[in-house]
Tab-separated table of C-alpha atoms in Angstrom:
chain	number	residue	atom	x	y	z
A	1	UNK	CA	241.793	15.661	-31.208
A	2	UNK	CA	241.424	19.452	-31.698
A	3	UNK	CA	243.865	22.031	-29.683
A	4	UNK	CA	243.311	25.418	-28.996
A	5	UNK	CA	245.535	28.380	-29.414
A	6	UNK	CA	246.881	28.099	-26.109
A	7	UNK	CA	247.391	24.024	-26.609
A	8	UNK	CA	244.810	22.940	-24.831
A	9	UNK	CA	242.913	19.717	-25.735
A	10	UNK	CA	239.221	20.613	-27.296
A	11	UNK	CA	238.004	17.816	-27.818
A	12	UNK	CA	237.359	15.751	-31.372
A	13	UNK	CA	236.179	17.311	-34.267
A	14	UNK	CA	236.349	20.939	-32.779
A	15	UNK	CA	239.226	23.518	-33.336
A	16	UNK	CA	239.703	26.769	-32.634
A	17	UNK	CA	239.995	29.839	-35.219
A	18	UNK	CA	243.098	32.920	-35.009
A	19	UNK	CA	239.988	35.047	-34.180
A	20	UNK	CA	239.807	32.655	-30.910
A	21	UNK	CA	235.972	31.232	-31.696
A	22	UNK	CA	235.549	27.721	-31.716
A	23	UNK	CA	234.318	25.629	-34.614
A	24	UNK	CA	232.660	22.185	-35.386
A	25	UNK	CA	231.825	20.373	-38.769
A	26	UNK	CA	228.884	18.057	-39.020
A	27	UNK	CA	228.866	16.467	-41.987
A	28	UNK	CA	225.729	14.736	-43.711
A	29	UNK	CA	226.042	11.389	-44.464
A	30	UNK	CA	226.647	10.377	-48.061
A	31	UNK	CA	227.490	13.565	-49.058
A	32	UNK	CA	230.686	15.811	-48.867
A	33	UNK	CA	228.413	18.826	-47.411
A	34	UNK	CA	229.083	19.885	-44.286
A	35	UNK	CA	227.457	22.320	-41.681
A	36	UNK	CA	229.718	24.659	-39.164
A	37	UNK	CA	228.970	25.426	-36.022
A	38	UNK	CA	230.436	28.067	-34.079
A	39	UNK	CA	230.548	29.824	-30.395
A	40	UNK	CA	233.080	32.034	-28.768
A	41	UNK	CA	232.613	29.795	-26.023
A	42	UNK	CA	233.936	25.859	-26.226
A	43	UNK	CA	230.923	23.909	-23.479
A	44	UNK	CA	228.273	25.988	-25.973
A	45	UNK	CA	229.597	24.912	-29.042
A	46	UNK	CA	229.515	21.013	-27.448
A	47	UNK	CA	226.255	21.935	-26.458
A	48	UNK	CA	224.684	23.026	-29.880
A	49	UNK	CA	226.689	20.188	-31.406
A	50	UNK	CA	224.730	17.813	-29.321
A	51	UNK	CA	221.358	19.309	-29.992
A	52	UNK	CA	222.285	19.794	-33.527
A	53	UNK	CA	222.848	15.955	-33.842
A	54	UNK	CA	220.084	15.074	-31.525
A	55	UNK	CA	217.418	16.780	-33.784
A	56	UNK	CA	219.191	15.614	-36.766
A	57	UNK	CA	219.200	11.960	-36.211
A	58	UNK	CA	215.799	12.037	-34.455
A	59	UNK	CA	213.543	14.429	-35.773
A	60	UNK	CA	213.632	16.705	-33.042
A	61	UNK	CA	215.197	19.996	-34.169
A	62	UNK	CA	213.756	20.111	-37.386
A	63	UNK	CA	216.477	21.787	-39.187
A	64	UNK	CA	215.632	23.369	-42.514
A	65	UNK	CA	218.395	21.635	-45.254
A	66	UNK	CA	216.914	24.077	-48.332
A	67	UNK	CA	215.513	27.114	-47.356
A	68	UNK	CA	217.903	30.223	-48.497
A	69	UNK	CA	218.168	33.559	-46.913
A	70	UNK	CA	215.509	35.483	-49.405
A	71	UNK	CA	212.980	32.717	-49.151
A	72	UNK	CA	213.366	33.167	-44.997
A	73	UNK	CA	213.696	36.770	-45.133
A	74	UNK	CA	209.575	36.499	-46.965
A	75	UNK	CA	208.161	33.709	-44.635
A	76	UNK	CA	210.069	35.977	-41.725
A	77	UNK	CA	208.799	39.293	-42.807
A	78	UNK	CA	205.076	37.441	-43.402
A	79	UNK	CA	204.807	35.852	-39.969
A	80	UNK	CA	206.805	38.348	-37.744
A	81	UNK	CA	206.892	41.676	-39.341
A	82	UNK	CA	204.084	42.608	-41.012
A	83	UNK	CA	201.126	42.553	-38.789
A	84	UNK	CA	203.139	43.654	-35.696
A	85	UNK	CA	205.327	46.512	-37.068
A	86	UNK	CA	204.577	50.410	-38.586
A	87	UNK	CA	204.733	50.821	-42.138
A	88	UNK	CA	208.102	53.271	-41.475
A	89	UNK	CA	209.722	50.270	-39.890
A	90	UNK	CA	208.293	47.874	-42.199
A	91	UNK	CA	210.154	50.163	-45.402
A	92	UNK	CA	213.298	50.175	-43.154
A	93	UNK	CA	213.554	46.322	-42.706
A	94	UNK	CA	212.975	46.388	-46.721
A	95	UNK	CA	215.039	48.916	-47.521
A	96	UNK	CA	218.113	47.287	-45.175
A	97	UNK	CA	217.175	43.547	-46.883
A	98	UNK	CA	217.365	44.643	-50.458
A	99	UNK	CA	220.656	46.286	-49.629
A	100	UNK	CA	222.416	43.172	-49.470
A	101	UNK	CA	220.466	40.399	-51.101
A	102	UNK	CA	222.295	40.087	-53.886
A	103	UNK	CA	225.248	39.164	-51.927
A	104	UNK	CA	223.647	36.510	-49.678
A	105	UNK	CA	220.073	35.881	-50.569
A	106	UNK	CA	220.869	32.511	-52.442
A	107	UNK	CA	222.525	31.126	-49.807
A	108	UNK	CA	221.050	28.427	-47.899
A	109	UNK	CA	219.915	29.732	-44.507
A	110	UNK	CA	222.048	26.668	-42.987
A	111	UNK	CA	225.537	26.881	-44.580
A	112	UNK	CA	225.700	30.464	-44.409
A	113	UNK	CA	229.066	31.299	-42.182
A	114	UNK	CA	230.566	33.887	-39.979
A	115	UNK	CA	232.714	34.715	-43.135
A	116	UNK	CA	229.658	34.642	-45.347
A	117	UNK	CA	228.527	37.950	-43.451
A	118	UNK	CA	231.876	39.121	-43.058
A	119	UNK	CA	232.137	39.309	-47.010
A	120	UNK	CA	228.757	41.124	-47.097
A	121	UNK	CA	229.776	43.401	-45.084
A	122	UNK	CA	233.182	44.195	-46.895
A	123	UNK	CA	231.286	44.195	-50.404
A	124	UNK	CA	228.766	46.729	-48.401
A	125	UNK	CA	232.201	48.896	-47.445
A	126	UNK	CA	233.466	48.728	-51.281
A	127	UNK	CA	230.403	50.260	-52.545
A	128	UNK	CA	230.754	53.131	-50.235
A	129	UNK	CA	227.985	52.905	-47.219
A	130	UNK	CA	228.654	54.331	-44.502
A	131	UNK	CA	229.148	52.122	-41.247
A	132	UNK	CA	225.318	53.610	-40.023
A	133	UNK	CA	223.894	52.082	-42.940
A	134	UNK	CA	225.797	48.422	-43.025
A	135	UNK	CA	224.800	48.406	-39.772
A	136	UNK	CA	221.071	48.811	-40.263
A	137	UNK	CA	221.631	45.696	-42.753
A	138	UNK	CA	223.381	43.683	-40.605
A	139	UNK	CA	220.664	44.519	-37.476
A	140	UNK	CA	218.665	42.999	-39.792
A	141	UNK	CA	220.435	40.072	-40.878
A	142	UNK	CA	220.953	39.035	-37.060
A	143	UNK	CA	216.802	39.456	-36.456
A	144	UNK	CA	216.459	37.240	-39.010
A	145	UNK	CA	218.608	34.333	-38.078
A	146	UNK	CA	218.037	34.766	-34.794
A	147	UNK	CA	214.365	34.093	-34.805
A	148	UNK	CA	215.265	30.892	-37.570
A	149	UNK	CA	217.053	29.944	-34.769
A	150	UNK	CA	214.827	30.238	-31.775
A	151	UNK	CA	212.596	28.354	-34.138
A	152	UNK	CA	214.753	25.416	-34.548
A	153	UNK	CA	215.477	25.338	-38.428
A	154	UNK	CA	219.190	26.509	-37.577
A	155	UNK	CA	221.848	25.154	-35.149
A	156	UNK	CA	223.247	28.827	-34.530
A	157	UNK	CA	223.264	32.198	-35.356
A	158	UNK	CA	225.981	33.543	-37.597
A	159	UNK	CA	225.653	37.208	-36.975
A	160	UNK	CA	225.520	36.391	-33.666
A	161	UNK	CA	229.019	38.142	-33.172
A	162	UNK	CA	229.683	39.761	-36.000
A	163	UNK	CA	230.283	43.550	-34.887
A	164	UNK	CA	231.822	46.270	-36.593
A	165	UNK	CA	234.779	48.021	-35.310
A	166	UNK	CA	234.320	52.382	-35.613
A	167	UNK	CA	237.978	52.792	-36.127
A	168	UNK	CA	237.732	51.505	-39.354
A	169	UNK	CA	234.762	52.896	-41.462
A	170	UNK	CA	236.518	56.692	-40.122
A	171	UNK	CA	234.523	59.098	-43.583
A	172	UNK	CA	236.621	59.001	-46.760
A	173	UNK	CA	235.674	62.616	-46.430
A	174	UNK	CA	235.084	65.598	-44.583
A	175	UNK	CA	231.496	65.130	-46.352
A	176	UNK	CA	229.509	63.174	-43.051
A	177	UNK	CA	231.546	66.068	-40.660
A	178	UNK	CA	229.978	68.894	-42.675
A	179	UNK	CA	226.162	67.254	-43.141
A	180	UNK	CA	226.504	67.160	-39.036
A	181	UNK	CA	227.806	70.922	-38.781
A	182	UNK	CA	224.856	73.654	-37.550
A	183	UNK	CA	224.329	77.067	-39.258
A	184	UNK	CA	226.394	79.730	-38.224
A	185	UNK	CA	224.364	83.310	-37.307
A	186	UNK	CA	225.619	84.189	-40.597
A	187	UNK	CA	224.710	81.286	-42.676
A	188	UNK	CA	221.046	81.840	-40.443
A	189	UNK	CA	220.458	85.574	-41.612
A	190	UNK	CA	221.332	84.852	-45.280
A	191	UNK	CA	219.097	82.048	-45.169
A	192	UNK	CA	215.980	83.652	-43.248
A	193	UNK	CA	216.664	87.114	-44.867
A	194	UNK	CA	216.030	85.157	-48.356
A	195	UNK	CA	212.726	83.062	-47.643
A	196	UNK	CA	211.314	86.819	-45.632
A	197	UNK	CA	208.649	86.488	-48.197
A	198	UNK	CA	208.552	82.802	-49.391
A	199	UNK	CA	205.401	80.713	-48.038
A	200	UNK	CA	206.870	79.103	-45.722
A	201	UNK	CA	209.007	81.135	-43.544
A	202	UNK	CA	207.180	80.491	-40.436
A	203	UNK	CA	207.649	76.396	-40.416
A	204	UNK	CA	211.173	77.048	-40.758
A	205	UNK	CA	211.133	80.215	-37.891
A	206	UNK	CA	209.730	77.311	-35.684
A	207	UNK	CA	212.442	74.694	-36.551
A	208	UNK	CA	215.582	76.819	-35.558
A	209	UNK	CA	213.710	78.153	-32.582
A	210	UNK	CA	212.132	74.565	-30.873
A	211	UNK	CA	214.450	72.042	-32.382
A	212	UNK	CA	211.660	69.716	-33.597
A	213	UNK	CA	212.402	67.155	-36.260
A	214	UNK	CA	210.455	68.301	-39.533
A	215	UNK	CA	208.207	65.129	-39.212
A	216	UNK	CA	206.999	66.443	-36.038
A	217	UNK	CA	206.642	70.272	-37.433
A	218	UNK	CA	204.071	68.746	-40.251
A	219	UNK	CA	202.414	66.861	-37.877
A	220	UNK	CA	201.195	69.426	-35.676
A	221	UNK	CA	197.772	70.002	-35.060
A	222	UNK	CA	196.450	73.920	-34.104
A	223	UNK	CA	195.200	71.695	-30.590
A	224	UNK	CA	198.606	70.732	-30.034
A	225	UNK	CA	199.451	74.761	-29.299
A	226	UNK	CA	199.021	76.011	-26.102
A	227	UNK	CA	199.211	79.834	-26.444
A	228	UNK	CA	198.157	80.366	-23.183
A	229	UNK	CA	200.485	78.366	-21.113
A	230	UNK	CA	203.659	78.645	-23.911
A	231	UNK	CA	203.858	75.156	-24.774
A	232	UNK	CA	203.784	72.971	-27.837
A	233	UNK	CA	202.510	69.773	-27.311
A	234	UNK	CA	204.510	66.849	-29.615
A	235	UNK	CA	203.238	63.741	-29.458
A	236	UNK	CA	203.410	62.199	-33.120
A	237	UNK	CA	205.206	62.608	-36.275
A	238	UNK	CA	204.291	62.444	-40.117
A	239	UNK	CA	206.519	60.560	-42.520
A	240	UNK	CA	205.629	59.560	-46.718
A	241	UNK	CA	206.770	55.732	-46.499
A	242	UNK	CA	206.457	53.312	-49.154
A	243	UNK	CA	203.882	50.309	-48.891
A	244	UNK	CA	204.953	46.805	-49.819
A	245	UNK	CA	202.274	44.302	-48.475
A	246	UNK	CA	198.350	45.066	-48.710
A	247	UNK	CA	196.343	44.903	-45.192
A	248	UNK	CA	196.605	41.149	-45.386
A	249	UNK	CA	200.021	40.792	-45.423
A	250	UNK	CA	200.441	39.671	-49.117
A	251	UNK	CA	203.300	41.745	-51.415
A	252	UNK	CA	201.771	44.374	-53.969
A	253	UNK	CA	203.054	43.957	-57.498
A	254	UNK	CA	204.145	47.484	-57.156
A	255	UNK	CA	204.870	48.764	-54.090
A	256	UNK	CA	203.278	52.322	-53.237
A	257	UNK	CA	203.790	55.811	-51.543
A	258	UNK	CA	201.403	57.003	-48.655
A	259	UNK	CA	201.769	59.841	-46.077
A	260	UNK	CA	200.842	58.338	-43.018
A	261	UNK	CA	200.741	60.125	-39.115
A	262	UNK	CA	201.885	57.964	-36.368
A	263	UNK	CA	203.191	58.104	-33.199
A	264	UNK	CA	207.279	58.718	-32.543
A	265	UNK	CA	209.471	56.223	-32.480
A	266	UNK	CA	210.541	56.637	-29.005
A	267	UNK	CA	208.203	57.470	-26.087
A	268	UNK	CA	210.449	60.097	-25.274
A	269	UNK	CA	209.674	62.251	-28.418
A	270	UNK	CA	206.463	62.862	-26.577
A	271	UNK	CA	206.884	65.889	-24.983
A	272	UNK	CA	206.351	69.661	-24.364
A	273	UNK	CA	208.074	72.269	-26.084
A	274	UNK	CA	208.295	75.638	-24.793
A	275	UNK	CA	207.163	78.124	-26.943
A	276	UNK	CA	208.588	81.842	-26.889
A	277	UNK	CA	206.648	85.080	-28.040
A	278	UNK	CA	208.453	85.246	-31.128
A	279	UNK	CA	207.445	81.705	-32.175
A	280	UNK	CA	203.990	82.325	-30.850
A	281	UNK	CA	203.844	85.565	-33.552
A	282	UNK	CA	205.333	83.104	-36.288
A	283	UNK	CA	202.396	80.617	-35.856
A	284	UNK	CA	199.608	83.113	-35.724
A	285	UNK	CA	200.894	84.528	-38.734
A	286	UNK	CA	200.847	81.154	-40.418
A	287	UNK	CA	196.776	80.576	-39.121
A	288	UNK	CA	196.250	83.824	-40.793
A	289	UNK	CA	197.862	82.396	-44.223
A	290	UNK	CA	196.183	79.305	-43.519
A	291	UNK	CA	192.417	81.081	-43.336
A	292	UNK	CA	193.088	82.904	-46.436
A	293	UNK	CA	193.585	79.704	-48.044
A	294	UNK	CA	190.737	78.234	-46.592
A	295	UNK	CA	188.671	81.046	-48.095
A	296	UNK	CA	190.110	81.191	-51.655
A	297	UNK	CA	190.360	77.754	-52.430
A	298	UNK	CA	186.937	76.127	-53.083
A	299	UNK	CA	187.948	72.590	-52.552
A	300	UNK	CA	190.743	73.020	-50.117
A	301	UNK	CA	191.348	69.816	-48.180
A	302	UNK	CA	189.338	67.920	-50.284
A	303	UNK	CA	192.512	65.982	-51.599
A	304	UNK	CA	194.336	65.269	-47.973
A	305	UNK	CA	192.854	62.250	-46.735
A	306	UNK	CA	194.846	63.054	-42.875
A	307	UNK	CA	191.848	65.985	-42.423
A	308	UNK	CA	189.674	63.298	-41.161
A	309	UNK	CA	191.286	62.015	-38.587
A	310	UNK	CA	193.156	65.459	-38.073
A	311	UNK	CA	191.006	68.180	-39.430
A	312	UNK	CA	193.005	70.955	-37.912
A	313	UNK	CA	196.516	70.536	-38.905
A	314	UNK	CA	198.883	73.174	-38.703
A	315	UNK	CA	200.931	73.195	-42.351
A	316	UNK	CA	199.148	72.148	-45.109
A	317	UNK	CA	199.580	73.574	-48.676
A	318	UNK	CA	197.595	76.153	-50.477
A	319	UNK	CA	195.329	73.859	-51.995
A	320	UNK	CA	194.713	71.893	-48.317
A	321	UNK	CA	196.730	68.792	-48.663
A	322	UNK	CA	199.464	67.478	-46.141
A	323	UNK	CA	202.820	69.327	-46.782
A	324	UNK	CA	205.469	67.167	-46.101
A	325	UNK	CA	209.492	66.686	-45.067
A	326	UNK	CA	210.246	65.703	-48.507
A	327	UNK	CA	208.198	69.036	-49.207
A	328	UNK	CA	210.045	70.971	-46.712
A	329	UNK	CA	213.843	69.375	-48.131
A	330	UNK	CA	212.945	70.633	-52.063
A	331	UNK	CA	211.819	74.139	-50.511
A	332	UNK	CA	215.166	74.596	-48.845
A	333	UNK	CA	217.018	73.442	-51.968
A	334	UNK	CA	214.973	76.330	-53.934
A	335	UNK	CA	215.631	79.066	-51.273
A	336	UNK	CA	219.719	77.885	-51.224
A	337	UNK	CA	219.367	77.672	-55.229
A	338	UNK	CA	218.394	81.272	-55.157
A	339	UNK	CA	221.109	82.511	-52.492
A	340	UNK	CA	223.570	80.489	-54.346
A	341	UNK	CA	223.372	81.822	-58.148
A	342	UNK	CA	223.270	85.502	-56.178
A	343	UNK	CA	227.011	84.664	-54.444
A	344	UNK	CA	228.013	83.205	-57.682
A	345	UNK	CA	227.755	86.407	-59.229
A	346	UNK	CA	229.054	88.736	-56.930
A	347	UNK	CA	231.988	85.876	-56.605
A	348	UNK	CA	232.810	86.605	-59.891
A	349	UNK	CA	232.891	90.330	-59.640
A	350	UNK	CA	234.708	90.122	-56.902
A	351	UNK	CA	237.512	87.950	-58.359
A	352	UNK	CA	236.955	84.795	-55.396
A	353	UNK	CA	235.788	81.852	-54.718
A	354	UNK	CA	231.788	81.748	-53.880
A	355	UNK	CA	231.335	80.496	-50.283
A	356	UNK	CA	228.326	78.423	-50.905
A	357	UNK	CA	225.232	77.207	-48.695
A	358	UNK	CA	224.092	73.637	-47.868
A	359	UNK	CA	220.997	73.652	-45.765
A	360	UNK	CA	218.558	70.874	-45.015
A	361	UNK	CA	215.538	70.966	-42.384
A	362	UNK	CA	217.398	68.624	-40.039
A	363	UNK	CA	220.333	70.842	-39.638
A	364	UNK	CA	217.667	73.485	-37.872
A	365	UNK	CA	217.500	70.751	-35.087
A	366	UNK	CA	221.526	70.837	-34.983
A	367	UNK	CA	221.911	74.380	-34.566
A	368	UNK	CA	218.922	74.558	-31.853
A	369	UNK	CA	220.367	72.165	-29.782
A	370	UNK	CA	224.066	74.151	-30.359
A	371	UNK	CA	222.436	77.265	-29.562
A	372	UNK	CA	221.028	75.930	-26.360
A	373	UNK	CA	224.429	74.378	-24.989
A	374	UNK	CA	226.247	77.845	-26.233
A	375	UNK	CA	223.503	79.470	-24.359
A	376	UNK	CA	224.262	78.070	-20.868
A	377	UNK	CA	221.200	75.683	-20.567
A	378	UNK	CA	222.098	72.173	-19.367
A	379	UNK	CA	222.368	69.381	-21.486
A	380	UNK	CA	219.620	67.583	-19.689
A	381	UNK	CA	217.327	70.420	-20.479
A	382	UNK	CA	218.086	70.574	-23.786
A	383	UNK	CA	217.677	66.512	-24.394
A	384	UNK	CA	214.162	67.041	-22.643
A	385	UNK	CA	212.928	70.037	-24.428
A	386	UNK	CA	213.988	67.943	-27.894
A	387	UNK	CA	213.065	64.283	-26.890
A	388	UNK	CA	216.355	62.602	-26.621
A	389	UNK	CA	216.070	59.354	-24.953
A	390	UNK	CA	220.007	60.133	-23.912
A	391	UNK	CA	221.956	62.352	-23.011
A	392	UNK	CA	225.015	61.346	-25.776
A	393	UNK	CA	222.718	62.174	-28.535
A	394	UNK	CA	222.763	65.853	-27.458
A	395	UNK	CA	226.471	65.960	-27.118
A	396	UNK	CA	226.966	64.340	-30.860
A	397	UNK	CA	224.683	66.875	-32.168
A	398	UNK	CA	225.988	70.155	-30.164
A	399	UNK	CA	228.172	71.359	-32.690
A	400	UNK	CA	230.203	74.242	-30.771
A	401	UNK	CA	230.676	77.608	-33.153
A	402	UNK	CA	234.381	79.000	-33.946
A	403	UNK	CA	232.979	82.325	-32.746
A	404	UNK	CA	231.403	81.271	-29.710
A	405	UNK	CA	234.708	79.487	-28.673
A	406	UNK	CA	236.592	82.518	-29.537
A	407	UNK	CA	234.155	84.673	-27.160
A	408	UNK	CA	234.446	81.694	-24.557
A	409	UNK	CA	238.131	81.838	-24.419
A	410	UNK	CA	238.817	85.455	-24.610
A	411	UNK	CA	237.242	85.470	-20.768
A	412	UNK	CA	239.852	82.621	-19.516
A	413	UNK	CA	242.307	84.889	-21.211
A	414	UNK	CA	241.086	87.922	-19.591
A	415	UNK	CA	241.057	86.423	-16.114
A	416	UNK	CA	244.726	85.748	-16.799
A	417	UNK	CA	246.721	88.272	-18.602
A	418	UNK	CA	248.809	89.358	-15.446
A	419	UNK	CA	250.341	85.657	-14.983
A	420	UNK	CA	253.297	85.942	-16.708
A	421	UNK	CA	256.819	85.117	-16.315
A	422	UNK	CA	259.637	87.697	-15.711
């Protein structure tokens, strides 16, 4: 008879682990294979135990002795995913899969353990992913097993309560702190003063002033602006995702790149954005580079298959084809590129260190949303006017300036300056 922890009888065959979940071995007759069972709670595990050996010696459950994880993770992806899911999630799920199949794809869906996806996870850790990222694998991991278990080909679900503690996947570096940080005014007027006269000023103008993701800035179609009432209408995104499976479900031999417009994510993405005079200038300055483009290019759109189902949309390139996050990333890299070789130089006239800048089209979205808060407006406001579903996601990307702190404070310590001792 197993005991518990505590003592307590538990019953034959069953014991209980230092991590307090219980555990049963069923093994199969004639062989020294075994499977393990577990539950955090004691009447489930006798529970699945029964149904395990019910369908085992009758036919009933229909557990699955030799399928492994990767030939699952196909028929799964094939029956579930495919048909029913966008292509962005679709690349996700692959992307998240391929992370860690080397690790546990061989494994037979039935023997894998608690510890099996324990030691994914730690050979995830060693490689240096960040806990977002192992995560997304293990999400993915639990979908799986979860549904091979609903289906009957597994007596439980070993992710099932697996979780990952924050304390202990804290950055090895300041590195994920200062990809979260906003642009300072300063960092802001080196930055806009240098892309004045680059093509596309005006998409990044609207960024830092309307906190739209970039997806949703290259989506935009001239119908979605309302000039006349001040509002920017946001209701889809465009993304460049790779394609693994044709329209019938069946893998391509080499998977492919399209740049697709869909709807967000979240249904509160769809929204309206205010739009201010200066932003309103910004896009009518862009139509007007836009028509010029139109008129000197011959065969302008000819090559951006999106202009049929969106003839009218807002940033395109010279030549008329979609222009792109990926786009918008390598045209920041250029512009900081430029600004950086210039305060290399007068660094080394100047006998210093170069202060460097680091600025991607996401961090726009940061500093709007730091702006905002800084500015007085409430943080329900602000998650509206930028489509956060909640409220926490504003706080984690309000990124409060030294400055502005220094500005806030100096009026506590004006309000104060007589109270001292004597």
């Amino acid at each position: 008879m197993g005991k518990g922890i505590n003592g307590k009888e538990l019953g034959k065959g069953i014991r209980q682990r230092k991590d307090g979940r219980y555990e049963t071995r069923i093994y199969n007759q004639g062989t020294r294979k075994y499977v393990s069972l577990y539950a955090t709670n004691l009447q489930k595990l006798k529970k699945t135990r029964s149904a395990y050996l019910e369908g085992k010696s009758y036919g009933i459950a229909g557990y699955d002795l030799s399928i492994t994880v990767s030939q699952w993770y196909n028929k799964w992806m094939e029956l579930y995913v495919i048909h029913s899911k966008k292509n962005t999630t679709i690349n996700n799920y692959v992307n998240g899969y391929e992370r860690i199949r080397e690790y546990i794809g061989y494994f037979k869906m039935i023997e894998v353990k608690p510890d099996n996806i324990l030691s994914v996870i730690k050979s995830l850790r060693n490689e240096g992913y960040k806990r977002a990222t192992i995560v997304h694998s293990l999400t993915i991991l639990k979908l799986m097993f979860q549904k091979a278990f609903d289906s009957k080909m597994i007596p439980s679900n070993p992710v099932q309560d697996i979780k990952l503690p924050a304390r202990d996947y804290a950055p090895a570096s300041n590195d994920v702190e200062k990809d979260l940080q906003c642009i300072s005014v300063t960092q802001s007027e080196t930055f806009f003063k240098a892309c004045k006269d680059t093509r596309y000023y005006e998409l990044f103008y609207l960024l830092i002033h309307t906190g739209m993701r970039i997806g949703e800035a290259c989506a935009l179609t001239w119908t979605d602006i309302d000039f006349d009432n001040k509002l920017i209408h946001i209701n889809k995104t465009l993304n460049q995702v790779s394609i693994y499976y044709d329209n019938d479900g069946n893998p391509l031999p080499e998977h492919k790149f399209v740049i697709q417009i869909t709807t967000p994510k979240q249904t509160k993405s769809c929204r309206n954005v205010p739009l201010s005079e200066q932003v309103s200038e910004a896009l009518l300055m862009w139509k007007a580079k836009q028509t010029a483009d139109k008129k000197q290019c011959k065969h302008w759109g000819d090559e951006n298959s999106l202009l049929t189902m969106y003839p009218d949309l807002v940033f395109t390139t010279c030549n008329g084809k979609a222009y792109t996050p990926n786009d918008a990333s390598k045209e920041c890299r250029r512009i900081m590129d430029k600004i950086n070789a210039n305060e290399k130089k007068l660094a080394e006239l100047e006998k210093r260190m170069p202060v460097l800048l680091n600025i991607h089209p996401h961090m726009f979205r940061h500093t709007f949303i730091t702006r905002c808060i800084q500015s007085g407006i409430p943080a329900e406001t602000t998650a509206k006017i930028v489509g956060h579903a909640d409220i926490k996601m504003t706080h984690y990307y309000t990124h409060i300036e030294d400055e502005f702190m220094k500005k806030e404070y100096a009026k506590f310590s004006e309000n104060y300056t007589e109270e001292r001792g004597n």
